[in-house]
Amino acid sequence: MAKKSSSDEVRYLFPFYEMKQSRVRIIYNIWGVFVYSFAILISIPFVWMLITAMLPINYIFSPLDEVIKNFKLNFEYFKKAWEIVPFSLYFFNSFFVSILVVFVQIIISSMAAYSLSKLKPSIYHIVLILFLSTVLIPFETIAIPLYLTLKDFSLPGIFSINLINTYWALILPPIANAVNIFIFKSFFDKLPNDFLESARVDGCSEIRIFYNIVLPISKPIIVVLSIINFVNIWNSFFWPLIVTNDPQIFTLMLGIYKIIEDGQPWNIVMSAVTISMIPNIILFIVFQRQIMKGIVFTTLQE
Amino acid sequence: MADNIFNKVSSELTETTITSMLDEEIKMHKKEPPKLPIIKLKLPPKESVIKIKEKKKSEESIFKVLQETKVEEPPKPAVPYTTLIQEMRKSWRFRRFGKPLKTYALKRPASPLPVLRKEEIRKQKFYKLKKEFIGMELLTPGLIVFLLFSWIPIIKTFIISMQRITSMHTVEFVRLENFFKLFTDLKFWEAFGHSITLSLLVIAFGAWIPFLIALYIYEMKKGSGLVKVLYFIPFLTPAVPASILWKWIYNQGFGLLNSVISLFVPGNVYIGWLTDSKIVLFSIAIVFVWKIIGWATLIYLAGLQNIPKTLFEDASLNGATVWQKIKEIILPSMIPVIVTVVFLQLISGLQVFTEVYIMTNGGPSAASEVIATYIYKKAFLYMDIGYASAVAVFFLFILVFITLLRMNINFKRG
């Protein structure tokens, strides 16, 4: 067994040669106790959720000692929750909507960003400012007119459709997300121009350059952005609440919200909640590094 | 002295001890300062340094002569042209005292561009047109989507905010009436105050606790991943399940929080975390902080990685304490990151909808009404669309003001 020598681990605030001083050691240990205990405190709600999801109904409204005494591993209520709530439908709806939105978002925003960073058409400045202005605007302000436009989605004299209570209403508005464009643009700006110029000299058409050269290079950023947008749309609640009324196209979040309104007992509600959190946890386990990197990247971008 | 010698006879009496004692005695009497060895450093002769400095003036004049051939100048003494390798050698030789290597002295004078033929000019024009055409082609889908789903709605909110809509087809234009109504509406101002207090509470707890956590996680090398994940899981849970979970924890009769408190306090505890109008905002803020701590630690950690590490070594060599290191090194370089975190928390605290809507739905008698829920209720429950969009416009102006403030702070820092 090769042990790591202490020189491999470099500390900056509490270096090892200062740890001999008792004062520094005490501060370090108190700090550590604070951090660890806070981490445990933060994860207690999840433990409580799992405990109540496995409790029989008799013990839900009893004091804490009896709850802990009578706790047993018991997956009965997960089954019941799966039967009561049409989870498969909700999962399908959420997955369908968010995959479609992400797919269209990535295509549209990468195309726009490429033309803004490399081709620079003459309306470049105006378009850039218009895109920037949409980043500031909260979704609550445009929700009302969006609802009205979707209710009467029409070209005057040609057609008019009511898109409320359809998948279109869930899919179309979230596509317009300007943050993606800016992240793509900042990535494309770093690509060297000579590199594209050489392809142009060889007689490659502009669209083929974009499709065959630029997109394969920007694979990591596409992965990061698509995961983050997927999670955001999966978690969204405000817009589906306004637009959908029909339980056939409820997304997962709306479906869970409806359980509370139905007045189910708390153990079934909690088991439904745990089931609803499973996809997010799986996503996090698989794409942990990309999610963390992407969140830092999107927030420090501005 | 003799006494000293006689005292030591028994144990150790050698020549060296006697001589050393003698020497000490002599020094005591003479009181001469001890002679220290003087080290003489051999410096290079000063002439070589001076010579190189003299050369500096003449070198730039090569290109002046080339450019200004028309003006007849008195012939200058020829200066030897130095190649790049010679220059590098010289700079290496006199690396301590001599002049630095300057690249601008080596550049060629700019030559005029070769004249393009007409065909080539036409080709270039065609190429530019093509580039513009394809650029527009790639932009159009984005433009259409943004036009339909964000620019037109923005303009529409401004228009609707000046209208009174009683049903789908009867629309009145009433200038600024909705805004006058807004300024006298006490319920709206209450909701506005609630959302501001909520966001201030979020900042008060959500800005400094993650900073401490990030500082510690940055220090620990083993097991930092596990702690990071533990802090990050609440941020990953979607807002809906999280707020249902907290609604159960805050339950007045049988929730976890009250039953834990009743372990320490005699008798049963019935604190209405979500039904008492004084605590409601506080307990909503706790949920929000619980969600946001992981996010803030992640961003602080990313900011900490940009601080140059040598500063810490210098500080600890000079005997700085932990508090001094934090105050002098970490805080000044982390200020931009802290500013972004605080402002993003402020904005997201103002925009809270899901947590409030699910846990309290405006709370006991509008004690936890925030702007987003107010807009939602006015627009989609009471169908007062004109007034709701006036509130939305007001909200938009506040958010724009906050972002401008943040940009101003960033510009001042440079």
XYZ file of C-alpha atoms in Angstrom:
716
model
C 0.000 0.000 0.000
C 1.529 3.245 -1.100
C 0.494 5.994 1.251
C 0.093 9.509 0.075
C 2.819 11.651 1.518
C 1.754 14.805 3.281
C 3.475 16.970 0.692
C 0.933 15.882 -1.936
C -1.867 17.518 -0.027
C -1.311 21.243 0.004
C -3.357 23.385 2.325
C -3.424 27.117 2.107
C -5.362 28.459 5.065
C -4.239 25.832 7.550
C -0.856 24.597 6.260
C 0.593 21.508 7.942
C 3.524 23.346 9.485
C 1.109 25.636 11.303
C -1.049 22.829 12.639
C 1.424 22.345 15.508
C 0.093 25.526 17.064
C -2.788 24.609 19.318
C -4.796 27.702 18.433
C -4.812 26.918 14.708
C -5.678 23.288 15.366
C -8.638 24.294 17.557
C -10.006 26.694 14.934
C -9.630 24.029 12.221
C -11.411 21.385 14.272
C -14.290 23.649 15.301
C -14.720 24.694 11.702
C -14.757 21.067 10.602
C -17.345 20.121 13.190
C -19.524 22.996 11.965
C -19.246 21.960 8.321
C -19.904 18.251 8.913
C -22.800 18.832 11.311
C -24.374 21.312 8.911
C -24.083 18.770 6.083
C -25.892 16.198 8.223
C -28.502 18.773 9.225
C -29.154 19.560 5.588
C -29.673 15.917 4.637
C -32.021 15.135 7.549
C -35.196 16.075 5.589
C -34.442 13.321 3.065
C -34.038 10.774 5.857
C -37.349 11.901 7.316
C -38.942 11.590 3.893
C -37.745 7.989 3.536
C -38.867 7.136 7.072
C -42.381 8.462 6.557
C -42.597 6.783 3.165
C -42.122 3.410 4.884
C -44.331 4.035 7.946
C -47.711 2.368 8.297
C -50.633 4.753 8.625
C -51.148 4.055 12.339
C -47.792 5.463 13.315
C -47.759 8.633 11.218
C -49.434 10.775 13.835
C -47.488 9.428 16.801
C -44.537 10.950 18.686
C -40.996 10.588 17.438
C -39.856 7.819 19.832
C -42.584 5.415 18.714
C -41.883 6.191 15.079
C -38.227 5.251 15.455
C -39.059 2.126 17.514
C -41.542 0.815 14.968
C -39.513 1.606 11.872
C -39.096 -1.281 9.424
C -38.012 -1.498 5.810
C -41.263 -1.633 3.929
C -41.809 -0.919 0.256
C -45.553 -1.470 0.271
C -46.452 2.203 0.035
C -44.192 2.794 -2.947
C -46.258 0.192 -4.784
C -49.478 1.840 -3.649
C -48.265 5.255 -4.763
C -47.298 3.825 -8.145
C -50.839 2.445 -8.480
C -52.601 5.626 -7.367
C -50.538 8.091 -9.393
C -50.122 7.421 -13.132
C -46.374 7.823 -12.926
C -45.582 6.210 -16.254
C -47.720 8.783 -18.052
C -46.171 11.681 -16.136
C -42.647 10.423 -16.709
C -43.330 10.049 -20.407
C -44.855 13.538 -20.672
C -42.008 15.220 -18.831
C -39.371 13.308 -20.752
C -41.004 13.957 -24.126
C -41.429 17.678 -23.512
C -37.985 18.319 -22.091
C -36.128 16.247 -24.695
C -37.889 18.048 -27.542
C -37.291 21.472 -26.012
C -33.615 20.771 -25.428
C -33.125 19.383 -28.929
C -34.651 22.427 -30.639
C -32.983 24.832 -28.220
C -29.505 23.460 -28.894
C -29.935 23.532 -32.673
C -31.371 27.051 -32.804
C -29.046 28.637 -30.281
C -25.867 27.070 -31.695
C -26.773 28.250 -35.189
C -27.522 31.777 -34.019
C -24.366 31.907 -31.903
C -22.199 30.700 -34.789
C -23.505 33.367 -37.094
C -23.133 36.022 -34.378
C -19.562 35.122 -33.502
C -18.007 34.144 -36.855
C -20.109 35.395 -39.773
C -21.277 38.690 -38.244
C -24.034 39.858 -40.613
C -24.748 43.589 -40.790
C -27.577 43.513 -38.193
C -25.167 41.893 -35.719
C -25.233 44.682 -33.103
C -29.007 45.085 -32.992
C -29.602 41.356 -32.725
C -27.026 41.025 -29.963
C -28.665 43.772 -27.901
C -32.118 42.291 -28.481
C -30.929 38.874 -27.313
C -29.206 40.410 -24.288
C -32.357 42.251 -23.271
C -34.311 39.003 -22.981
C -31.908 37.646 -20.362
C -32.971 40.313 -17.875
C -36.689 39.744 -18.231
C -38.342 37.453 -15.668
C -40.718 34.818 -16.968
C -43.582 36.080 -14.791
C -43.858 39.291 -16.793
C -44.323 37.630 -20.183
C -46.507 34.779 -18.942
C -49.796 36.635 -19.461
C -49.323 37.690 -23.126
C -47.789 34.292 -23.894
C -50.930 32.656 -22.563
C -53.080 34.972 -24.680
C -51.050 34.333 -27.854
C -51.156 30.580 -27.365
C -54.883 30.663 -26.719
C -55.412 32.346 -30.072
C -52.369 31.271 -32.074
C -53.170 32.657 -35.503
C -52.144 34.356 -38.664
C -55.063 36.735 -39.203
C -57.313 35.436 -41.965
C -55.436 32.186 -42.535
C -55.653 30.018 -39.462
C -56.220 30.215 -35.718
C -55.684 27.390 -33.242
C -56.099 27.078 -29.504
C -52.809 25.615 -28.308
C -53.685 25.607 -24.606
C -53.816 22.090 -23.127
C -51.575 20.667 -25.838
C -47.939 19.628 -25.900
C -47.191 22.630 -28.103
C -47.954 25.020 -25.260
C -45.444 23.227 -23.053
C -42.769 22.959 -25.703
C -42.775 26.233 -27.634
C -42.204 29.072 -25.114
C -39.236 27.607 -23.179
C -37.278 27.311 -26.435
C -36.564 31.040 -26.372
C -33.672 31.012 -23.901
C -30.955 33.553 -24.663
C -28.462 32.305 -22.069
C -27.643 29.336 -24.318
C -26.831 31.663 -27.187
C -24.381 33.651 -25.093
C -22.626 30.583 -23.749
C -22.291 29.163 -27.248
C -21.062 32.523 -28.513
C -18.373 32.803 -25.863
C -17.214 29.308 -26.805
C -17.139 30.018 -30.544
C -15.264 33.282 -30.005
C -12.341 31.288 -28.629
C -12.090 29.107 -31.758
C -9.223 30.343 -33.955
C -10.309 31.894 -37.238
C -7.451 30.418 -39.299
C -8.774 27.023 -38.550
C -12.078 27.792 -40.294
C -10.300 29.757 -43.017
C -8.293 26.707 -44.062
C -11.519 24.766 -44.531
C -12.896 27.625 -46.618
C -9.808 27.598 -48.837
C -10.301 23.889 -49.427
C -13.762 24.703 -50.769
C -15.937 23.758 -47.844
C -19.299 25.465 -47.811
C -20.219 27.612 -44.811
C -22.966 25.323 -43.551
C -20.786 22.267 -43.918
C -18.069 23.982 -41.869
C -20.608 24.535 -39.128
C -21.967 21.005 -39.294
C -18.770 19.008 -39.831
C -16.151 21.059 -37.987
C -17.631 23.429 -35.423
C -20.317 21.177 -33.931
C -18.014 18.163 -33.307
C -15.525 20.455 -31.563
C -18.168 21.930 -29.301
C -19.426 18.530 -28.126
C -18.547 18.996 -24.422
C -20.370 22.315 -24.198
C -23.395 20.861 -25.986
C -23.534 18.031 -23.451
C -23.288 20.427 -20.500
C -25.911 22.826 -21.831
C -28.366 20.109 -22.809
C -28.198 18.473 -19.384
C -28.710 21.743 -17.549
C -31.602 22.795 -19.766
C -33.130 19.335 -19.476
C -33.077 19.554 -15.683
C -34.486 23.083 -15.723
C -37.432 22.155 -17.939
C -38.030 18.922 -16.056
C -38.253 20.928 -12.823
C -40.361 23.790 -14.168
C -43.699 24.312 -12.462
C -44.996 27.822 -13.109
C -45.572 27.532 -16.853
C -47.155 24.019 -16.880
C -49.443 25.102 -14.046
C -50.775 27.978 -16.142
C -51.041 26.190 -19.451
C -52.257 22.676 -18.700
C -55.566 21.627 -17.282
C -55.908 18.175 -18.736
C -54.488 15.301 -16.627
C -53.476 13.475 -19.819
C -50.643 15.947 -20.471
C -49.611 16.790 -16.923
C -45.892 16.865 -16.417
C -44.387 15.058 -13.449
C -44.172 18.131 -11.216
C -47.819 19.040 -11.781
C -48.882 15.458 -11.186
C -47.165 15.394 -7.811
C -48.655 18.726 -6.885
C -52.113 17.306 -7.608
C -51.552 14.489 -5.070
C -51.542 16.985 -2.223
C -54.723 18.572 -3.499
C -56.387 15.138 -3.543
C -55.671 14.749 0.170
C -53.780 11.442 0.164
C -52.228 10.286 3.472
C -48.733 11.553 4.114
C -46.915 8.234 3.752
C -48.207 7.748 0.227
C -47.435 11.381 -0.633
C -43.881 10.982 0.618
C -43.331 7.757 -1.314
C -44.620 9.487 -4.447
C -42.200 12.341 -3.793
C -39.275 9.929 -3.463
C -40.244 8.237 -6.723
C -40.398 11.630 -8.434
C -36.872 12.507 -7.261
C -35.287 9.325 -8.653
C -34.657 10.578 -12.226
C -32.885 13.692 -10.970
C -30.652 11.632 -8.690
C -29.800 9.211 -11.499
C -28.973 12.141 -13.780
C -26.747 13.622 -11.102
C -24.923 10.344 -10.482
C -24.244 9.848 -14.184
C -23.403 13.426 -15.169
C -22.101 14.782 -11.846
C -19.064 16.556 -13.254
C -20.919 18.101 -16.200
C -23.767 19.401 -14.006
C -21.421 21.027 -11.486
C -19.255 22.522 -14.224
C -22.266 23.747 -16.144
C -23.862 25.473 -13.175
C -20.643 27.306 -12.354
C -20.167 28.176 -16.020
C -23.669 29.554 -16.547
C -23.631 31.705 -13.403
C -20.141 33.165 -13.805
C -20.686 33.788 -17.513
C -22.229 37.209 -17.091
C 41.366 32.997 37.056
C 43.605 30.643 38.838
C 40.644 29.668 41.012
C 38.711 28.716 37.953
C 41.480 26.470 36.742
C 41.839 24.817 40.091
C 38.093 24.167 40.299
C 38.156 22.267 37.046
C 41.228 20.209 37.791
C 39.408 17.130 38.830
C 37.002 16.819 35.882
C 38.543 18.027 32.645
C 41.745 19.983 32.246
C 43.155 19.993 28.764
C 45.181 22.481 26.797
C 42.229 23.774 24.886
C 40.139 24.652 27.913
C 43.019 26.514 29.499
C 43.703 28.497 26.335
C 40.068 29.375 25.883
C 39.853 30.589 29.438
C 42.973 32.648 28.940
C 41.521 34.180 25.805
C 38.356 35.152 27.631
C 40.361 36.742 30.376
C 42.391 38.771 27.925
C 39.252 39.947 26.143
C 37.693 41.016 29.416
C 40.622 43.283 30.120
C 41.114 44.703 26.654
C 37.428 45.124 25.748
C 38.115 45.020 22.076
C 35.246 44.412 19.633
C 35.442 41.008 17.971
C 36.661 41.062 14.404
C 34.117 39.881 11.914
C 35.230 38.454 8.568
C 34.614 40.909 5.748
C 33.356 39.438 2.492
C 34.231 41.360 -0.605
C 31.970 40.861 -3.583
C 33.463 41.133 -7.003
C 31.201 43.276 -9.141
C 31.666 43.407 -12.907
C 33.364 46.538 -14.205
C 30.951 49.381 -14.696
C 32.119 50.179 -18.188
C 30.351 47.211 -19.769
C 27.023 48.373 -18.417
C 27.478 51.865 -19.712
C 28.463 50.708 -23.184
C 25.246 48.813 -23.732
C 23.134 51.733 -22.646
C 24.854 53.965 -25.158
C 23.956 51.637 -28.032
C 20.252 52.021 -27.411
C 19.803 55.345 -29.171
C 21.352 54.364 -32.445
C 19.344 51.218 -33.065
C 15.972 52.721 -33.792
C 17.393 54.971 -36.452
C 17.794 52.182 -39.028
C 14.212 52.282 -40.097
C 13.890 56.026 -39.997
C 16.538 56.178 -42.653
C 14.709 53.615 -44.731
C 11.405 55.424 -44.546
C 12.571 58.956 -45.014
C 14.847 58.533 -47.965
C 13.727 61.773 -49.579
C 15.023 63.969 -46.812
C 18.712 64.342 -47.163
C 20.380 63.883 -43.893
C 24.009 64.016 -42.987
C 25.397 60.502 -43.263
C 25.313 58.709 -39.977
C 27.919 56.281 -38.818
C 26.965 52.784 -39.907
C 25.325 50.735 -37.214
C 25.849 47.001 -37.309
C 22.560 45.209 -38.001
C 21.885 42.649 -35.327
C 20.054 39.431 -36.115
C 17.570 37.886 -33.734
C 20.026 35.262 -32.553
C 22.673 37.867 -31.847
C 20.150 39.904 -29.951
C 19.076 36.927 -27.880
C 22.691 36.071 -27.142
C 23.375 39.616 -26.045
C 20.347 39.679 -23.863
C 21.405 36.396 -22.303
C 24.924 37.653 -21.692
C 23.787 40.834 -20.030
C 20.688 39.320 -18.521
C 21.230 41.033 -15.233
C 22.433 44.464 -16.161
C 21.813 44.900 -19.820
C 18.788 45.995 -21.776
C 15.821 43.749 -22.356
C 15.086 42.179 -25.719
C 12.740 44.437 -27.634
C 10.717 42.985 -30.420
C 9.577 46.228 -31.968
C 13.125 47.053 -32.949
C 13.238 43.932 -35.092
C 10.014 44.498 -37.058
C 10.166 45.329 -40.699
C 8.695 48.568 -41.968
C 5.179 48.116 -43.331
C 5.111 47.482 -47.048
C 2.236 48.718 -49.240
C -0.439 46.101 -50.078
C -0.260 44.645 -53.573
C -2.893 46.148 -55.845
C -5.898 43.856 -56.328
C -7.287 43.138 -59.728
C -10.887 43.988 -60.491
C -11.940 40.354 -60.666
C -10.520 39.685 -57.272
C -12.356 42.655 -55.843
C -15.580 41.327 -57.328
C -14.867 37.899 -55.858
C -14.307 39.426 -52.443
C -17.575 41.336 -52.657
C -19.410 38.178 -53.673
C -17.799 36.305 -50.806
C -18.899 38.987 -48.319
C -22.466 38.868 -49.657
C -22.497 35.107 -49.378
C -21.229 35.280 -45.808
C -23.925 37.766 -44.875
C -26.619 35.688 -46.566
C -25.613 32.502 -44.747
C -25.262 34.394 -41.476
C -28.822 35.650 -41.813
C -29.976 32.176 -42.784
C -28.525 30.684 -39.608
C -29.996 33.499 -37.506
C -33.570 33.316 -38.822
C -34.941 30.356 -36.810
C -33.633 31.927 -33.627
C -35.057 35.310 -34.611
C -38.494 33.835 -35.350
C -38.657 31.943 -32.049
C -37.506 34.921 -30.043
C -39.835 37.249 -31.897
C -42.845 35.049 -31.173
C -42.072 34.003 -27.629
C -40.160 36.809 -26.044
C -40.092 40.139 -27.932
C -43.730 40.341 -28.953
C -44.925 39.272 -25.479
C -42.763 41.971 -23.872
C -44.326 44.644 -26.047
C -47.720 43.081 -25.462
C -47.382 43.333 -21.670
C -46.799 47.061 -22.038
C -49.898 47.354 -24.236
C -52.122 45.176 -22.045
C -51.054 47.066 -18.941
C -52.852 50.096 -20.386
C -56.040 48.147 -21.127
C -59.051 46.970 -19.199
C -60.073 43.522 -20.377
C -63.397 42.273 -19.071
C -63.771 39.392 -21.542
C -61.903 38.128 -24.592
C -63.553 40.535 -27.013
C -64.322 43.687 -25.016
C -61.109 45.630 -24.649
C -60.934 49.221 -23.424
C -57.908 51.451 -23.663
C -57.437 53.251 -20.345
C -53.994 54.876 -20.492
C -52.323 54.757 -17.066
C -55.341 53.929 -14.941
C -53.966 50.522 -13.961
C -50.744 52.108 -12.731
C -52.617 54.674 -10.606
C -54.594 51.785 -9.169
C -51.331 49.963 -8.466
C -49.885 52.847 -6.469
C -52.907 52.985 -4.196
C -53.333 49.233 -3.842
C -52.247 48.312 -0.313
C -52.336 44.548 -0.978
C -49.785 44.893 -3.754
C -47.420 46.933 -1.580
C -47.742 44.319 1.160
C -46.833 41.589 -1.317
C -43.912 43.669 -2.557
C -42.663 44.146 1.003
C -43.008 40.431 1.662
C -40.918 39.485 -1.347
C -38.241 42.044 -0.447
C -38.032 40.806 3.148
C -37.910 37.243 1.877
C -34.990 37.966 -0.433
C -33.168 39.914 2.305
C -33.627 36.953 4.664
C -32.273 34.645 1.979
C -29.202 36.846 1.547
C -28.728 37.142 5.313
C -28.420 33.367 5.697
C -27.491 32.210 2.212
C -24.457 34.392 1.543
C -22.043 33.881 4.425
C -22.711 30.302 5.571
C -21.737 28.848 2.172
C -18.621 31.032 2.219
C -17.429 29.386 5.437
C -18.293 25.947 4.060
C -16.468 26.625 0.800
C -13.356 27.787 2.672
C -13.265 24.544 4.647
C -13.984 22.286 1.669
C -11.196 24.031 -0.233
C -8.822 23.068 2.584
C -9.774 19.405 2.889
C -8.478 17.043 0.234
C -9.865 13.699 1.400
C -13.620 13.264 1.320
C -14.344 16.706 -0.065
C -16.421 15.153 -2.843
C -18.852 13.525 -0.411
C -19.444 16.730 1.547
C -19.881 18.671 -1.689
C -22.514 16.183 -2.870
C -24.316 16.282 0.487
C -24.575 20.044 0.243
C -25.527 19.904 -3.414
C -28.394 17.381 -3.262
C -31.020 19.902 -2.019
C -30.260 22.164 -4.964
C -30.871 19.258 -7.333
C -34.223 18.267 -5.901
C -36.943 19.980 -7.924
C -38.840 22.755 -6.159
C -42.158 20.889 -6.073
C -41.091 17.740 -4.165
C -38.861 19.843 -1.925
C -41.695 22.139 -0.891
C -44.093 19.225 -0.337
C -41.460 17.612 1.868
C -41.003 20.805 3.866
C -44.736 21.228 4.188
C -44.780 17.868 5.935
C -41.821 18.817 8.138
C -43.479 22.103 9.118
C -46.761 20.319 9.943
C -48.215 21.903 13.065
C -49.320 18.790 14.929
C -47.042 15.991 13.790
C -44.237 17.536 11.761
C -40.614 16.667 12.363
C -39.612 20.141 13.526
C -42.207 20.445 16.280
C -41.668 16.897 17.513
C -37.888 17.451 17.675
C -38.418 20.667 19.638
C -40.811 18.910 22.014
C -37.999 16.505 22.959
C -36.142 19.388 24.591
C -39.082 21.401 25.866
C -41.573 19.963 28.374
C -45.088 19.522 27.044
C -46.325 19.368 23.495
C -45.204 22.093 21.082
C -47.591 23.481 18.516
C -45.704 26.125 16.575
C -47.528 26.944 13.375
C -44.536 27.337 11.089
C -46.770 27.912 8.081
C -49.922 29.143 9.822
C -48.490 31.817 12.111
C -48.375 35.055 10.134
C -45.246 36.266 11.972
C -43.017 33.266 11.195
C -44.289 32.287 7.743
C -41.791 34.320 5.743
C -38.947 33.132 7.943
C -39.823 29.485 7.453
C -40.157 29.929 3.685
C -36.763 31.630 3.661
C -35.268 28.633 5.482
C -36.465 26.310 2.717
C -35.011 28.622 0.113
C -31.663 28.828 1.922
C -31.639 25.040 2.314
C -31.962 24.766 -1.447
C -29.482 27.476 -2.372
C -26.543 26.710 -0.033
C -25.072 24.025 -2.282
C -25.197 26.288 -5.310
C -23.449 29.126 -3.504
C -20.699 26.872 -2.118
C -20.031 25.550 -5.602
C -19.601 29.046 -6.990
C -17.455 30.202 -4.085
C -15.250 27.129 -4.599
C -14.834 28.024 -8.265
C -13.867 31.562 -7.218
C -11.369 30.334 -4.614
C -9.493 28.330 -7.228
C -8.504 31.544 -9.022
C -6.563 33.008 -6.088
C -2.782 32.726 -6.633
C -1.408 30.170 -4.170
C 1.951 31.828 -3.510
C 0.220 34.606 -1.569
C -0.715 32.134 1.167
C 2.852 30.864 1.491
C 4.200 34.391 1.777
C 1.596 35.235 4.393
C 2.298 32.193 6.539
C 6.057 32.801 6.307
C 5.435 36.293 7.628
C 3.456 34.830 10.492
C -0.084 35.766 9.492
C -2.957 34.270 11.459
C -5.920 32.539 9.863
C -8.138 35.582 10.257
C -5.508 37.836 8.683
C -5.182 35.497 5.713
C -8.948 35.554 5.172
C -9.148 39.316 5.544
C -6.124 40.345 3.502
C -5.947 37.684 0.773
C -9.251 35.892 0.302
C -11.852 38.614 0.832
C -10.389 41.243 -1.562
C -10.044 38.751 -4.403
C -13.439 37.149 -3.763
C -15.490 40.359 -3.745
C -16.694 40.103 -7.386
C -17.838 36.503 -6.813
C -19.616 37.498 -3.598
C -21.341 40.364 -5.408
C -22.633 38.053 -8.146
C -23.859 35.501 -5.613
C -25.655 38.138 -3.536
C -27.323 39.741 -6.532
C -28.407 36.417 -8.042
C -29.873 35.433 -4.673
C -31.689 38.759 -4.514
C -33.167 38.273 -7.973
C -34.156 34.656 -7.394
C -35.605 35.599 -4.008
C -37.803 38.204 -5.660
C -38.971 35.669 -8.249
C -40.023 32.933 -5.795
C -43.237 31.276 -6.861
C -43.294 27.510 -6.428
C -42.300 27.285 -2.766
C -44.832 29.902 -1.679
C -47.610 28.602 -3.916
C -47.341 25.000 -2.713
C -46.548 25.522 0.961
C -48.891 28.360 1.862
C -50.573 29.664 -1.298
C -50.299 33.205 0.005
C -50.335 32.173 3.594
C -52.720 32.924 6.390
C -54.658 35.997 5.221
C -52.059 37.126 2.649
C -49.205 37.102 5.162
C -46.871 35.359 2.734
C -48.134 36.788 -0.551
C -45.259 37.589 -2.907
C -45.223 39.404 -6.232
C -45.240 36.276 -8.400
C -48.201 34.699 -6.623
C -49.993 38.051 -6.670
C -49.585 38.310 -10.444
C -50.710 34.707 -10.891
C -53.821 35.156 -8.758
C -54.802 38.463 -10.343
C -54.338 37.188 -13.880
C -55.561 33.602 -13.802
C -57.974 33.430 -10.868
C -59.621 36.872 -10.839
C -59.080 37.367 -14.606
C -58.039 40.999 -14.066
C -55.496 40.758 -16.859
C -54.794 44.457 -17.403
C -54.015 45.160 -13.777
C -51.903 41.981 -13.474
C -49.753 42.998 -16.410
C -49.322 46.468 -14.885
C -47.919 44.736 -11.804
C -45.714 42.636 -14.094
C -44.360 45.785 -15.783
C -43.565 47.305 -12.389
C -41.812 44.066 -11.402
C -39.797 44.135 -14.615
C -38.612 47.683 -13.936
C -37.445 46.687 -10.461
C -35.472 43.730 -11.800
C -33.905 45.841 -14.551
C -32.941 48.433 -11.935
C -31.261 45.748 -9.822
C -29.311 44.345 -12.763
C -28.193 47.840 -13.770
C -26.996 48.403 -10.197
C -25.010 45.193 -10.370
C -23.475 46.110 -13.718
C -22.552 49.508 -12.301
C -20.739 47.898 -9.389
C -18.902 45.562 -11.748
C -17.829 48.466 -13.988
C -16.488 50.428 -11.039
C -14.361 47.466 -10.053
C -13.102 47.291 -13.631
